[in-house]
Amino acid sequence: DVKVTQSSRYLVKRTGEKVFLECVQDMDHENMFWYRQDPGLGLRLIYFSYDVKMKEKGDIPEGYSVSREKKERFSLILESASTNQTSMYLCASSSSLNQPQHFGDGTRLSIL
Amino acid sequence: QKEVEQNSGPLSVPEGAIASLNCTYSDRGSQSFFWYRQYSGKSPELIMFIYSNGDKEDGRFTAQLNKASQYVSLLIRDSQPSDSATYLCAVIGTSYGKLTFGQGTILTVHP
């Protein structure tokens, strides 16, 4: 089974902090994704990566950056956290871009 | 028009009945279609995927795809209370690799 592991289930940070969310997958998948999920807005793609050191913007990249230094690890960075970034963050991976994406357990991030 | 639309629900069915969940999509060139189940407070879990027109069955689940009508559905036979969850339809369109989700349909199976 695919295992996607997110470093924290719950995280509380303060506005202005730099926040790192980490994601690791163990299936040697090429593609990794970061989403956020908010009530009434559904799942929205922030960034994705189809190879090491490669990244593409999703629908809502503003205020975020990503890093993929190794194939198995994809990090989401909130450069200066704001309260409107309070959300559930979900990492996913897939073997190719038309194959199913498998999700981690999610990180519920609160920015105070 | 939303890219992926699901019947709004919530949908309530008795235990043992068939639950029918529907989804339409706007990108005619879409090739890959997925159904995810999401329990409250949990992450989405893949339950079915389909690429070709017709039906695909896996246990109590059947996915149906009609590309001409731009319609994909999920049938759950012999529904159980444990099937109570939000079901998300997701589509990969011509923007390669971009998975677009519907808003989800809340299903409740009552004993």
XYZ file of C-alpha atoms in Angstrom:
223
model
C 0.000 0.000 0.000
C 1.030 3.562 -0.670
C 2.098 5.387 2.441
C 2.092 9.176 2.491
C 3.186 10.585 5.823
C 2.684 14.140 6.945
C 4.864 15.293 9.799
C 2.129 16.731 12.046
C -1.588 16.085 12.507
C -2.173 19.341 14.345
C -0.083 22.509 14.365
C -0.606 25.916 15.973
C 1.503 28.869 14.856
C 1.416 32.641 15.170
C 0.947 35.221 12.433
C 4.181 36.207 10.762
C 5.937 32.939 11.554
C 7.580 30.874 8.834
C 5.882 27.485 8.820
C 7.131 24.242 7.320
C 4.843 21.316 6.514
C 6.624 18.123 5.586
C 5.423 15.184 3.507
C 7.151 11.899 2.741
C 6.007 9.079 0.456
C 7.469 5.583 0.331
C 6.364 4.413 -3.134
C 8.991 6.105 -5.293
C 6.252 8.228 -6.861
C 7.275 10.894 -9.359
C 4.523 13.340 -8.502
C 3.641 15.038 -5.261
C 0.944 17.566 -4.466
C -0.135 19.997 -1.760
C -3.801 20.908 -1.278
C -5.760 22.820 1.277
C -9.321 21.983 2.191
C -11.771 24.513 3.576
C -15.512 24.193 4.312
C -17.544 25.331 1.342
C -14.469 25.672 -0.878
C -13.495 22.038 -1.221
C -10.002 20.850 -2.072
C -7.780 23.361 -3.828
C -4.355 22.691 -5.323
C -1.545 24.880 -3.996
C 1.548 23.454 -5.720
C 2.683 20.227 -7.271
C 5.966 18.687 -8.315
C 6.561 16.135 -11.086
C 10.260 15.616 -10.430
C 12.996 16.450 -7.967
C 13.644 20.194 -7.863
C 10.681 20.813 -10.191
C 7.551 22.628 -9.104
C 4.400 23.982 -10.673
C 1.872 26.433 -9.286
C -1.596 25.215 -8.638
C -4.737 27.285 -8.246
C -3.813 29.159 -5.059
C -0.008 29.479 -4.732
C 0.026 32.971 -3.223
C 1.673 33.065 0.189
C 3.192 29.600 -0.226
C 6.367 28.077 -1.582
C 7.553 24.487 -1.899
C 10.744 22.510 -1.889
C 11.545 19.102 -3.331
C 15.185 18.239 -2.791
C 14.623 14.474 -2.687
C 12.125 12.361 -4.590
C 10.342 11.104 -1.500
C 9.961 14.441 0.285
C 7.860 17.493 -0.583
C 7.722 20.468 1.756
C 5.200 23.284 1.866
C 6.393 26.587 3.284
C 4.258 29.429 4.538
C 6.680 32.327 4.268
C 4.828 34.598 6.719
C 1.792 32.886 8.143
C -1.514 34.729 8.183
C -4.836 33.866 9.799
C -6.445 33.167 6.414
C -4.033 30.264 6.023
C -5.740 28.400 8.850
C -6.875 25.235 7.105
C -6.517 21.493 6.639
C -3.443 20.814 4.481
C -3.275 17.596 2.509
C -0.284 16.074 0.746
C -0.721 13.506 -2.028
C 1.449 11.517 -4.408
C 0.951 9.604 -7.646
C 3.054 7.411 -9.911
C 2.170 9.405 -13.020
C 0.057 12.449 -13.707
C -3.034 10.537 -14.869
C -2.924 7.947 -12.084
C -4.781 8.089 -8.753
C -3.419 10.367 -6.085
C -2.985 8.954 -2.598
C -3.351 11.264 0.353
C -1.637 11.584 3.692
C -3.607 12.003 6.909
C -3.544 15.789 6.678
C -2.262 18.581 8.918
C -4.797 20.811 10.614
C -2.984 24.140 10.866
C -4.205 26.998 13.015
C -2.661 30.434 12.697
C -3.361 32.664 15.695
C -20.295 26.470 -14.731
C -18.192 24.606 -12.186
C -15.583 22.280 -13.629
C -16.829 19.302 -11.603
C -20.324 19.262 -10.156
C -21.874 16.716 -7.852
C -25.455 16.253 -6.745
C -25.591 18.489 -3.750
C -27.119 16.144 -1.223
C -27.130 15.345 1.523
C -28.270 11.897 0.487
C -29.920 9.599 2.995
C -30.598 5.922 2.281
C -31.671 3.009 4.457
C -29.259 0.217 5.254
C -29.207 -2.364 2.470
C -30.369 0.051 -0.245
C -28.443 1.252 -3.295
C -26.881 4.696 -2.988
C -26.396 6.574 -6.256
C -23.928 9.447 -6.447
C -23.629 11.560 -9.576
C -21.033 13.858 -11.054
C -20.759 15.925 -14.236
C -17.665 17.596 -15.618
C -17.117 20.409 -18.085
C -13.782 19.523 -19.745
C -14.727 17.275 -22.674
C -11.122 16.102 -23.036
C -10.979 14.616 -19.517
C -9.552 11.098 -19.408
C -9.249 10.037 -15.777
C -12.010 9.884 -13.184
C -11.862 9.074 -9.491
C -14.128 8.616 -6.512
C -12.822 9.326 -3.034
C -14.493 8.741 0.307
C -13.800 11.134 3.155
C -14.876 10.523 6.725
C -15.307 13.553 8.948
C -11.925 14.881 10.073
C -10.030 12.420 7.887
C -8.254 12.656 4.550
C -9.752 11.465 1.219
C -9.416 7.765 0.519
C -9.457 6.446 -3.054
C -12.244 3.927 -3.628
C -12.625 3.743 -7.419
C -11.045 4.996 -10.613
C -12.260 4.630 -14.183
C -10.791 5.613 -17.541
C -13.075 3.995 -20.145
C -16.750 4.338 -20.952
C -18.965 1.786 -19.255
C -19.078 0.195 -15.842
C -16.336 -0.863 -13.474
C -17.187 -2.967 -10.462
C -15.235 -3.532 -7.251
C -17.110 -5.356 -4.536
C -20.164 -3.325 -3.565
C -19.013 -0.334 -5.615
C -19.688 0.317 -9.303
C -18.357 3.319 -11.177
C -20.085 4.293 -14.413
C -18.633 6.602 -17.048
C -20.322 8.200 -20.044
C -17.893 10.540 -21.784
C -20.431 11.639 -24.399
C -22.684 12.941 -21.641
C -19.702 14.015 -19.490
C -21.134 12.090 -16.609
C -19.660 9.762 -14.022
C -21.509 8.033 -11.219
C -20.871 5.793 -8.233
C -23.301 3.143 -7.076
C -22.980 1.586 -3.646
C -24.959 -1.638 -3.287
C -26.108 -3.033 0.061
C -25.272 0.256 1.758
C -23.964 0.019 5.310
C -23.860 2.622 8.097
C -20.056 2.533 7.735
C -20.514 3.953 4.204
C -21.747 7.207 5.749
C -19.202 9.789 4.587
C -18.606 12.542 2.062
C -17.949 11.242 -1.451
C -15.732 13.307 -3.700
C -15.718 13.060 -7.471
C -12.394 14.075 -9.033
C -11.387 14.485 -12.664
C -8.085 14.949 -14.468
C -8.791 17.126 -17.480
C -6.705 18.348 -20.369
C -4.573 20.433 -17.995
C -2.366 17.416 -17.513
C -2.106 16.155 -13.981
C -4.438 18.708 -12.462
C -6.993 16.860 -10.391
C -10.172 18.898 -9.956
C -12.549 17.926 -7.177
C -16.267 18.362 -6.887
C -17.693 19.827 -3.709
C -18.674 16.404 -2.427
C -21.923 14.662 -1.564
C -22.672 13.754 2.036
C -24.130 10.256 2.280
C -25.899 9.004 5.385
C -26.910 5.349 5.652
C -29.408 4.874 8.446
C -30.095 1.528 10.128
